[in-house]
């Protein structure tokens, strides 16, 4: 059987990599793991200045080394820039997989968005990525990952036998709400920070309207819609039941998401964190339609859908957690069946504030996040190395650093942030980078030595701490 992504990520070569590292690579002095300047894919003077500024605030040499490795990792290793149809074009690899995920590419550049007005070259990178994402959505709004060549068949081994409507340029075709949400959020933030209309052309408008229309179709009010997906794989979460259309639902106005941000199939197709994300970004994209393009009709359509989904969430997605209050469910089916858990991949219940969906002090979010960071969540693990949230994608006892970073970003007290930094420092397996996951008792066992999204999120965390709580970085971690 053709190996799938999960098999590749859990390969013994990846898991054993940290254990095979020479001791010199783990000891001070900490040698930079960045490519030599001539071998870096993209260099931004503004980002280099930011690295120097923040590093000066970090007293702990290992933490500073980790930041200097991780923060520029997306630019150093994953960005491919150029021109297409006379306009900027930016393709962003996810890391060790030769494809661009709409979600990952947006998250990978997020830590640089605050610098975009200071660097014309960086600004062009964002213009190119917004344009590339629009082109990808127009190829297939149901796809989660794309090849650089829009005319080529998928090169990913695990996609070769998928039973779905594969199109040229698509690397993988797992329908995930957040795949469309992240480009909407990126477009809005770029617009708010620059007021630059350059990337918001007719192609972009067509793509965003198609994204909203796809959300409408996936409410499935009138039939099951066109999307279906099956994969011959050992892992049940790599395929969909009932002919590839997924678990049955009662049509209640929520948007179906057949896969989670982890690329695992949903148990119940109403994935609540992703529906909450959709409400947020529909209003954000309405702002860009209205202000950058003067398109009131497109803005009104996006806002109307946001209000409809928000009402359905309030009516159906809240559950009693048993300790005196309501929390958000993770997934529901509309018939009254609910699932409470959390997965490290964002959008998650724990990660809603870091993608601007809720205020981190919102009481409903606080109750939900606290329950997710407990043994009520079957994918919350405590070990001798750390504690945190994982997910079914890699398996039990594997903590994702992304969950620890998310906890730190949402924390209001120094003690929690300090503890998270200690865990992150103790579990990088001697590599100086974040990984997809590590074993709760043995951080030398990890998956994905080159996972740019996690590196980017770690860099974002350190920048935020440096700006908001510099005293935490001024001492030993």
Short mmCIF file of C-alpha atoms in Angstrom, two decimals:
data_model
loop_
_atom_site.label_atom_id
_atom_site.label_comp_id
_atom_site.label_asym_id
_atom_site.label_seq_id
_atom_site.Cartn_x
_atom_site.Cartn_y
_atom_site.Cartn_z
CA UNK A 1 0.00 0.00 0.00
CA UNK A 2 1.23 3.51 -0.77
CA UNK A 3 2.57 5.21 2.38
CA UNK A 4 0.59 8.17 3.60
CA UNK A 5 1.64 11.37 5.33
CA UNK A 6 1.14 9.90 8.77
CA UNK A 7 3.43 6.97 8.00
CA UNK A 8 6.12 9.25 6.66
CA UNK A 9 6.00 11.56 9.67
CA UNK A 10 6.29 8.62 12.07
CA UNK A 11 9.20 7.05 10.22
CA UNK A 12 11.98 5.80 12.42
CA UNK A 13 14.49 8.03 10.70
CA UNK A 14 12.66 11.12 11.88
CA UNK A 15 12.00 9.83 15.37
CA UNK A 16 15.58 8.77 15.86
CA UNK A 17 17.19 11.91 14.49
CA UNK A 18 17.66 13.74 17.78
CA UNK A 19 19.17 10.71 19.47
CA UNK A 20 21.74 10.50 16.69
CA UNK A 21 22.88 14.11 17.03
CA UNK A 22 26.47 14.52 18.21
CA UNK A 23 26.79 15.86 21.71
CA UNK A 24 28.63 18.89 20.41
CA UNK A 25 25.45 19.96 18.64
CA UNK A 26 23.64 20.05 21.96
CA UNK A 27 26.17 21.88 24.07
CA UNK A 28 27.19 25.50 24.39
CA UNK A 29 28.43 27.45 22.62
CA UNK A 30 25.27 27.31 20.56
CA UNK A 31 26.13 27.32 16.88
CA UNK A 32 23.56 28.84 14.54
CA UNK A 33 21.45 26.34 12.63
CA UNK A 34 20.51 28.87 9.97
CA UNK A 35 21.69 28.29 6.40
CA UNK A 36 24.71 30.30 5.34
CA UNK A 37 23.60 33.77 4.12
CA UNK A 38 24.19 32.84 0.49
CA UNK A 39 21.92 29.80 0.85
CA UNK A 40 18.95 31.54 2.44
CA UNK A 41 15.89 31.59 0.23
CA UNK A 42 14.77 35.06 1.28
CA UNK A 43 16.44 37.77 3.33
CA UNK A 44 14.51 40.65 4.87
CA UNK A 45 16.51 43.50 6.45
CA UNK A 46 13.53 44.25 8.71
CA UNK A 47 13.42 40.67 9.96
CA UNK A 48 17.17 40.61 10.54
CA UNK A 49 16.88 43.81 12.60
CA UNK A 50 14.00 42.24 14.55
CA UNK A 51 16.11 39.18 15.34
CA UNK A 52 18.89 41.39 16.67
CA UNK A 53 16.49 43.58 18.67
CA UNK A 54 14.72 40.69 20.38
CA UNK A 55 17.85 38.61 20.93
CA UNK A 56 19.40 41.41 22.95
CA UNK A 57 16.56 41.02 25.45
CA UNK A 58 17.09 37.28 25.99
CA UNK A 59 19.52 36.49 28.79
CA UNK A 60 19.33 32.72 28.44
CA UNK A 61 21.80 31.69 25.67
CA UNK A 62 19.93 28.53 24.71
CA UNK A 63 16.59 30.30 24.41
CA UNK A 64 18.22 33.06 22.34
CA UNK A 65 19.75 30.41 20.08
CA UNK A 66 16.39 28.72 19.63
CA UNK A 67 14.76 32.04 18.74
CA UNK A 68 17.47 32.93 16.24
CA UNK A 69 17.05 29.54 14.57
CA UNK A 70 13.26 29.44 14.56
CA UNK A 71 12.09 32.98 13.88
CA UNK A 72 13.58 33.30 10.36
CA UNK A 73 13.12 29.63 9.46
CA UNK A 74 10.24 30.27 7.07
CA UNK A 75 12.21 32.88 5.13
CA UNK A 76 15.48 30.96 5.32
CA UNK A 77 14.18 27.65 4.05
CA UNK A 78 10.61 27.61 2.66
CA UNK A 79 9.95 30.74 0.59
CA UNK A 80 10.12 30.73 -3.20
CA UNK A 81 9.49 34.14 -4.78
CA UNK A 82 9.08 35.19 -8.38
CA UNK A 83 6.68 36.76 -10.84
CA UNK A 84 3.59 35.26 -12.46
CA UNK A 85 1.46 37.07 -15.03
CA UNK A 86 3.52 40.17 -14.33
CA UNK A 87 2.64 40.18 -10.63
CA UNK A 88 4.49 39.10 -7.47
CA UNK A 89 4.25 35.39 -6.71
CA UNK A 90 5.22 33.68 -3.45
CA UNK A 91 5.10 29.95 -2.82
CA UNK A 92 5.72 28.78 0.76
CA UNK A 93 6.61 25.17 1.50
CA UNK A 94 5.35 23.70 4.76
CA UNK A 95 8.88 22.45 5.47
CA UNK A 96 9.79 18.85 4.86
CA UNK A 97 6.90 18.25 2.43
CA UNK A 98 7.16 19.56 -1.13
CA UNK A 99 3.82 21.38 -1.16
CA UNK A 100 2.13 24.53 0.13
CA UNK A 101 -0.74 24.29 2.59
CA UNK A 102 -3.05 27.32 2.59
CA UNK A 103 -3.20 27.16 6.39
CA UNK A 104 0.50 26.65 7.04
CA UNK A 105 1.70 29.24 4.54
CA UNK A 106 -0.46 31.91 6.17
CA UNK A 107 0.66 30.98 9.68
CA UNK A 108 4.32 30.72 8.65
CA UNK A 109 4.49 34.39 7.60
CA UNK A 110 2.27 35.73 10.40
CA UNK A 111 5.22 36.60 12.69
CA UNK A 112 6.52 39.06 10.07
CA UNK A 113 3.29 40.92 9.30
CA UNK A 114 4.03 43.70 11.78
CA UNK A 115 7.22 44.48 9.84
CA UNK A 116 5.68 44.68 6.38
CA UNK A 117 5.53 48.49 6.23
CA UNK A 118 9.26 48.73 7.00
CA UNK A 119 10.58 46.56 4.17
CA UNK A 120 9.52 46.85 0.50
CA UNK A 121 10.92 43.41 -0.27
CA UNK A 122 8.91 41.83 2.55
CA UNK A 123 5.83 43.71 1.40
CA UNK A 124 6.23 42.20 -2.06
CA UNK A 125 6.48 38.74 -0.48
CA UNK A 126 3.09 39.23 1.18
CA UNK A 127 1.58 40.56 -2.04
CA UNK A 128 2.83 37.46 -3.83
CA UNK A 129 1.49 35.06 -1.22
CA UNK A 130 -1.96 36.66 -1.20
CA UNK A 131 -2.02 36.36 -4.99
CA UNK A 132 -0.76 32.77 -4.97
CA UNK A 133 -3.37 31.73 -2.42
CA UNK A 134 -6.09 33.29 -4.57
CA UNK A 135 -4.87 31.30 -7.57
CA UNK A 136 -4.90 28.12 -5.50
CA UNK A 137 -8.45 28.67 -4.30
CA UNK A 138 -9.58 29.19 -7.88
CA UNK A 139 -7.99 25.87 -8.85
CA UNK A 140 -10.00 24.06 -6.17
CA UNK A 141 -11.58 25.60 -3.06
CA UNK A 142 -11.82 22.13 -1.47
CA UNK A 143 -8.08 21.42 -1.57
CA UNK A 144 -5.84 21.94 1.45
CA UNK A 145 -2.42 21.71 -0.26
CA UNK A 146 -1.03 22.70 -3.64
CA UNK A 147 1.96 22.12 -5.89
CA UNK A 148 4.04 25.02 -7.17
CA UNK A 149 3.29 24.04 -10.76
CA UNK A 150 -0.47 24.59 -11.27
CA UNK A 151 -0.46 22.22 -14.25
CA UNK A 152 1.23 19.27 -12.54
CA UNK A 153 -0.34 16.25 -10.86
CA UNK A 154 0.30 15.75 -7.15
CA UNK A 155 3.77 14.56 -6.23
CA UNK A 156 2.69 13.42 -2.76
CA UNK A 157 2.83 9.66 -2.52
CA UNK A 158 -0.14 9.37 -0.19
CA UNK A 159 -2.44 11.30 -2.56
CA UNK A 160 -1.93 9.09 -5.60
CA UNK A 161 -4.82 6.71 -4.95
CA UNK A 162 -7.31 9.13 -3.39
CA UNK A 163 -10.87 8.76 -4.65
CA UNK A 164 -11.92 12.36 -5.14
CA UNK A 165 -12.00 14.96 -7.90
CA UNK A 166 -8.27 15.70 -8.11
CA UNK A 167 -7.21 18.57 -10.34
CA UNK A 168 -3.80 19.61 -11.72
CA UNK A 169 -1.92 21.74 -9.23
CA UNK A 170 -3.57 20.11 -6.20
CA UNK A 171 -1.26 18.22 -3.83
CA UNK A 172 -3.95 17.00 -1.43
CA UNK A 173 -7.72 17.44 -1.44
CA UNK A 174 -8.91 17.26 2.15
CA UNK A 175 -11.75 19.73 2.73
CA UNK A 176 -11.00 21.80 5.83
CA UNK A 177 -12.82 25.03 6.63
CA UNK A 178 -9.66 26.65 7.94
CA UNK A 179 -7.92 26.22 4.57
CA UNK A 180 -10.09 29.08 3.32
CA UNK A 181 -10.16 30.98 6.62
CA UNK A 182 -6.42 31.54 6.87
CA UNK A 183 -6.06 33.36 3.50
CA UNK A 184 -9.01 35.56 4.46
CA UNK A 185 -7.33 36.48 7.73
CA UNK A 186 -4.00 37.15 6.02
CA UNK A 187 -5.62 39.42 3.44
CA UNK A 188 -7.39 41.40 6.13
CA UNK A 189 -4.32 41.89 8.27
CA UNK A 190 -2.20 42.93 5.29
CA UNK A 191 -4.87 45.44 4.29
CA UNK A 192 -5.23 46.89 7.78
CA UNK A 193 -1.50 47.33 8.17
CA UNK A 194 -0.67 48.72 4.72
CA UNK A 195 -3.87 50.03 3.04
CA UNK A 196 -2.19 48.71 -0.11
CA UNK A 197 -4.72 47.66 -2.76
CA UNK A 198 -2.13 45.97 -4.99
CA UNK A 199 -2.92 42.30 -4.24
CA UNK A 200 -6.70 42.78 -4.13
CA UNK A 201 -7.38 42.57 -7.85
CA UNK A 202 -10.21 40.90 -9.75
CA UNK A 203 -8.63 37.44 -9.37
CA UNK A 204 -8.44 37.89 -5.61
CA UNK A 205 -12.06 39.05 -5.49
CA UNK A 206 -13.19 36.05 -7.52
CA UNK A 207 -11.31 33.70 -5.18
CA UNK A 208 -12.76 35.22 -2.01
CA UNK A 209 -16.28 35.09 -3.44
CA UNK A 210 -15.72 31.45 -4.35
CA UNK A 211 -14.53 30.78 -0.78
CA UNK A 212 -17.73 32.27 0.66
CA UNK A 213 -19.84 30.36 -1.87
CA UNK A 214 -18.04 27.15 -0.86
CA UNK A 215 -18.92 27.77 2.78
CA UNK A 216 -22.54 28.19 1.68
CA UNK A 217 -22.50 24.93 -0.27
CA UNK A 218 -20.99 23.13 2.70
CA UNK A 219 -23.87 24.12 4.92
CA UNK A 220 -25.47 21.32 2.87
CA UNK A 221 -28.97 22.66 3.22
CA UNK A 222 -29.97 21.21 -0.14
CA UNK A 223 -28.25 17.85 -0.46
CA UNK A 224 -24.81 16.62 0.41
CA UNK A 225 -22.90 18.87 -2.01
CA UNK A 226 -20.16 17.96 -4.49
CA UNK A 227 -17.27 17.13 -2.15
CA UNK A 228 -16.37 13.53 -1.44
CA UNK A 229 -13.10 11.87 -0.44
CA UNK A 230 -11.87 8.36 0.22
CA UNK A 231 -8.36 7.01 0.69
CA UNK A 232 -7.23 3.38 0.93
CA UNK A 233 -5.28 3.73 4.18
CA UNK A 234 -4.76 1.87 7.44
CA UNK A 235 -5.66 4.93 9.52
CA UNK A 236 -9.44 5.48 9.58
CA UNK A 237 -8.89 9.23 10.02
CA UNK A 238 -7.39 9.44 6.52
CA UNK A 239 -10.71 8.69 4.83
CA UNK A 240 -14.43 9.46 5.02
CA UNK A 241 -17.30 7.07 5.60
CA UNK A 242 -20.57 6.72 3.68
CA UNK A 243 -19.15 6.87 0.19
CA UNK A 244 -16.72 9.65 1.02
CA UNK A 245 -19.32 12.17 2.25
CA UNK A 246 -18.74 11.68 5.97
CA UNK A 247 -20.85 11.21 9.09
CA UNK A 248 -24.56 12.11 8.72
CA UNK A 249 -25.68 15.49 10.04
CA UNK A 250 -28.82 17.46 10.71
CA UNK A 251 -28.71 20.68 8.69
CA UNK A 252 -28.60 23.45 11.28
CA UNK A 253 -26.74 26.24 9.47
CA UNK A 254 -23.20 25.30 10.44
CA UNK A 255 -20.53 24.62 7.82
CA UNK A 256 -19.35 21.04 7.34
CA UNK A 257 -15.62 20.43 7.66
CA UNK A 258 -14.71 16.91 6.67
CA UNK A 259 -11.17 17.17 8.03
CA UNK A 260 -9.54 18.95 10.95
CA UNK A 261 -6.53 21.30 10.73
CA UNK A 262 -4.43 18.22 11.51
CA UNK A 263 -5.67 16.72 8.20
CA UNK A 264 -7.48 14.02 10.24
CA UNK A 265 -11.10 13.25 9.41
CA UNK A 266 -13.71 14.72 11.73
CA UNK A 267 -15.83 12.35 13.77
CA UNK A 268 -18.77 14.76 13.57
CA UNK A 269 -18.60 17.15 10.59
CA UNK A 270 -19.53 20.34 12.43
CA UNK A 271 -16.05 21.26 13.66
CA UNK A 272 -16.70 24.04 16.14
CA UNK A 273 -13.30 25.83 16.31
CA UNK A 274 -13.30 26.08 12.51
CA UNK A 275 -16.87 27.38 12.38
CA UNK A 276 -15.95 29.99 14.97
CA UNK A 277 -12.93 30.91 12.83
CA UNK A 278 -15.19 31.22 9.79
CA UNK A 279 -17.46 33.69 11.59
CA UNK A 280 -14.45 35.86 12.42
CA UNK A 281 -12.82 35.84 8.99
CA UNK A 282 -16.05 36.34 7.06
CA UNK A 283 -16.34 39.70 8.79
CA UNK A 284 -12.68 40.42 8.17
CA UNK A 285 -12.95 39.70 4.45
CA UNK A 286 -16.06 41.85 4.27
CA UNK A 287 -13.91 44.75 5.45
CA UNK A 288 -11.44 44.20 2.63
CA UNK A 289 -14.20 43.85 0.00
CA UNK A 290 -15.79 47.09 1.19
CA UNK A 291 -12.69 49.24 1.82
CA UNK A 292 -10.15 47.99 -0.74
CA UNK A 293 -12.57 47.30 -3.59
CA UNK A 294 -15.75 49.20 -2.84
CA UNK A 295 -17.70 45.95 -3.24
CA UNK A 296 -20.62 46.34 -0.84
CA UNK A 297 -22.48 43.32 -2.26
CA UNK A 298 -19.62 40.91 -1.57
CA UNK A 299 -19.16 42.39 1.91
CA UNK A 300 -22.84 42.05 2.72
CA UNK A 301 -22.92 38.42 1.57
CA UNK A 302 -19.94 37.52 3.79
CA UNK A 303 -21.42 39.32 6.80
CA UNK A 304 -24.81 37.65 6.34
CA UNK A 305 -23.21 34.20 6.37
CA UNK A 306 -21.16 35.12 9.44
CA UNK A 307 -24.30 36.10 11.34
CA UNK A 308 -26.10 32.92 10.32
CA UNK A 309 -23.26 30.64 11.40
CA UNK A 310 -22.77 32.58 14.64
CA UNK A 311 -26.44 32.11 15.55
CA UNK A 312 -26.21 28.38 14.83
CA UNK A 313 -23.12 28.08 17.02
CA UNK A 314 -24.87 29.75 19.94
CA UNK A 315 -27.91 27.54 19.48
CA UNK A 316 -26.19 24.17 19.06
CA UNK A 317 -22.46 24.14 19.95
CA UNK A 318 -22.45 24.93 23.68
CA UNK A 319 -22.39 22.05 26.14
CA UNK A 320 -22.45 21.74 29.93
CA UNK A 321 -18.99 20.88 31.22
CA UNK A 322 -20.17 19.62 34.61
CA UNK A 323 -18.38 22.16 36.78
CA UNK A 324 -20.76 25.08 36.74
CA UNK A 325 -20.72 26.49 33.25
CA UNK A 326 -20.96 26.00 29.51
CA UNK A 327 -18.04 25.33 27.16
CA UNK A 328 -17.68 24.99 23.41
CA UNK A 329 -17.92 21.46 22.04
CA UNK A 330 -15.17 20.36 19.68
CA UNK A 331 -17.46 18.65 17.16
CA UNK A 332 -21.20 18.08 16.86
CA UNK A 333 -23.56 16.47 14.32
CA UNK A 334 -26.71 18.53 14.84
CA UNK A 335 -28.67 15.53 16.15
CA UNK A 336 -27.49 16.13 19.72
CA UNK A 337 -24.30 14.07 19.58
CA UNK A 338 -21.23 15.98 20.73
CA UNK A 339 -17.51 15.40 21.14
CA UNK A 340 -15.34 17.23 23.63
CA UNK A 341 -11.59 17.07 23.04
CA UNK A 342 -8.96 19.37 21.67
CA UNK A 343 -6.23 19.00 19.08
CA UNK A 344 -3.01 21.01 19.07
CA UNK A 345 -3.51 22.22 15.50
CA UNK A 346 -4.99 25.72 15.28
CA UNK A 347 -7.89 26.47 14.96
CA UNK A 348 -8.37 24.55 18.15
CA UNK A 349 -10.54 25.30 21.13
CA UNK A 350 -7.39 26.36 22.99
CA UNK A 351 -6.07 28.48 20.12
CA UNK A 352 -9.05 30.72 19.36
CA UNK A 353 -7.51 33.96 20.71
CA UNK A 354 -4.28 33.67 18.72
CA UNK A 355 -6.27 33.77 15.47
CA UNK A 356 -8.41 36.71 16.67
CA UNK A 357 -11.62 34.69 17.12
CA UNK A 358 -12.24 35.54 20.79
CA UNK A 359 -10.68 37.68 23.47
CA UNK A 360 -8.43 35.54 25.63
CA UNK A 361 -10.19 36.86 28.75
CA UNK A 362 -13.63 35.81 27.52
CA UNK A 363 -15.09 33.62 30.33
CA UNK A 364 -16.53 31.06 27.91
CA UNK A 365 -13.14 30.65 26.25
CA UNK A 366 -11.37 30.43 29.61
CA UNK A 367 -13.64 27.62 30.81
CA UNK A 368 -13.23 25.79 27.50
CA UNK A 369 -9.44 26.12 27.43
CA UNK A 370 -9.12 25.00 31.04
CA UNK A 371 -11.13 21.87 30.31
CA UNK A 372 -9.03 21.17 27.21
CA UNK A 373 -5.86 21.40 29.35
CA UNK A 374 -7.04 18.59 31.62
CA UNK A 375 -7.69 14.87 31.62
CA UNK A 376 -11.19 15.61 30.29
CA UNK A 377 -9.42 15.91 26.94
CA UNK A 378 -8.26 12.45 25.76
CA UNK A 379 -5.35 14.07 23.89
CA UNK A 380 -3.93 15.95 26.88
CA UNK A 381 -0.76 14.26 28.09
CA UNK A 382 1.45 14.71 31.16
CA UNK A 383 4.92 13.25 31.25
CA UNK A 384 8.32 13.67 32.83
CA UNK A 385 9.43 16.02 30.03
CA UNK A 386 6.37 18.26 29.74
CA UNK A 387 2.62 18.42 29.56
CA UNK A 388 0.51 19.49 26.64
CA UNK A 389 -2.01 18.60 23.97
CA UNK A 390 -1.43 16.31 21.01
CA UNK A 391 -4.01 14.69 18.78
CA UNK A 392 -4.79 11.49 16.91
CA UNK A 393 -2.63 12.45 13.92
CA UNK A 394 0.58 11.18 15.53
CA UNK A 395 -0.88 9.16 18.38
CA UNK A 396 -1.06 8.92 22.14
CA UNK A 397 1.59 10.36 24.48
CA UNK A 398 2.96 12.66 21.77
CA UNK A 399 2.78 16.33 22.80
CA UNK A 400 2.80 19.04 20.15
CA UNK A 401 4.98 22.07 21.01
CA UNK A 402 2.32 24.14 19.25
CA UNK A 403 -0.03 23.49 22.17
CA UNK A 404 2.53 24.70 24.71
CA UNK A 405 3.23 27.82 22.64
CA UNK A 406 -0.51 28.47 22.36
CA UNK A 407 -0.90 28.16 26.12
CA UNK A 408 1.88 30.70 26.65
CA UNK A 409 0.39 33.14 24.11
CA UNK A 410 -2.95 33.00 25.93
CA UNK A 411 -1.54 33.25 29.46
CA UNK A 412 -1.89 36.31 31.68
CA UNK A 413 0.52 35.29 34.43
CA UNK A 414 4.30 35.14 34.32
CA UNK A 415 4.46 31.76 36.05
CA UNK A 416 2.53 29.98 33.29
CA UNK A 417 4.57 31.61 30.52
CA UNK A 418 7.82 30.81 32.31
CA UNK A 419 6.79 27.18 32.73
CA UNK A 420 5.93 26.92 29.03
CA UNK A 421 9.31 28.36 28.07
CA UNK A 422 11.00 25.81 30.31
CA UNK A 423 9.13 22.97 28.61
CA UNK A 424 9.95 24.27 25.13
CA UNK A 425 13.59 24.70 26.02
CA UNK A 426 13.76 21.17 27.45
CA UNK A 427 12.05 19.38 24.56
CA UNK A 428 13.61 20.55 21.29
CA UNK A 429 15.71 17.40 21.28
CA UNK A 430 19.02 19.24 20.97
CA UNK A 431 18.12 20.58 17.53
CA UNK A 432 17.30 24.21 18.34
CA UNK A 433 13.98 23.94 16.47
CA UNK A 434 10.37 23.18 17.28
CA UNK A 435 8.90 19.93 16.01
CA UNK A 436 5.50 18.56 15.16
CA UNK A 437 5.44 16.41 18.33
CA UNK A 438 7.65 14.82 20.95
CA UNK A 439 7.14 11.97 23.41
CA UNK A 440 5.95 13.18 26.79
CA UNK A 441 8.73 11.29 28.59
CA UNK A 442 11.49 11.37 25.97
CA UNK A 443 11.95 14.47 23.79
CA UNK A 444 14.63 12.70 21.73
CA UNK A 445 11.68 10.92 20.11
CA UNK A 446 10.04 13.51 17.90
CA UNK A 447 8.38 13.90 14.52
CA UNK A 448 9.25 16.36 11.76
CA UNK A 449 12.65 17.98 12.26
CA UNK A 450 11.66 20.69 9.74
CA UNK A 451 8.20 22.00 10.55
CA UNK A 452 8.12 25.69 9.73
CA UNK A 453 4.68 26.47 11.20
CA UNK A 454 5.79 25.46 14.71
CA UNK A 455 9.05 27.37 14.32
CA UNK A 456 7.14 30.47 13.23
CA UNK A 457 4.74 30.26 16.16
CA UNK A 458 7.62 29.92 18.61
CA UNK A 459 9.27 32.98 17.10
CA UNK A 460 6.01 34.89 17.39
CA UNK A 461 5.78 33.95 21.07
CA UNK A 462 9.27 35.22 21.86
CA UNK A 463 8.66 38.51 20.05
CA UNK A 464 5.44 39.04 22.01
CA UNK A 465 7.12 38.28 25.33
CA UNK A 466 9.99 40.62 24.47
CA UNK A 467 7.53 43.44 23.80
CA UNK A 468 5.00 42.81 26.57
CA UNK A 469 6.88 41.01 29.36
CA UNK A 470 10.60 41.65 28.79
CA UNK A 471 11.47 40.85 32.40
CA UNK A 472 10.64 37.19 31.69
CA UNK A 473 13.46 37.04 29.15
CA UNK A 474 15.93 39.02 31.21
CA UNK A 475 16.63 36.13 33.61
CA UNK A 476 17.37 32.45 33.39
CA UNK A 477 14.75 30.13 31.95
#
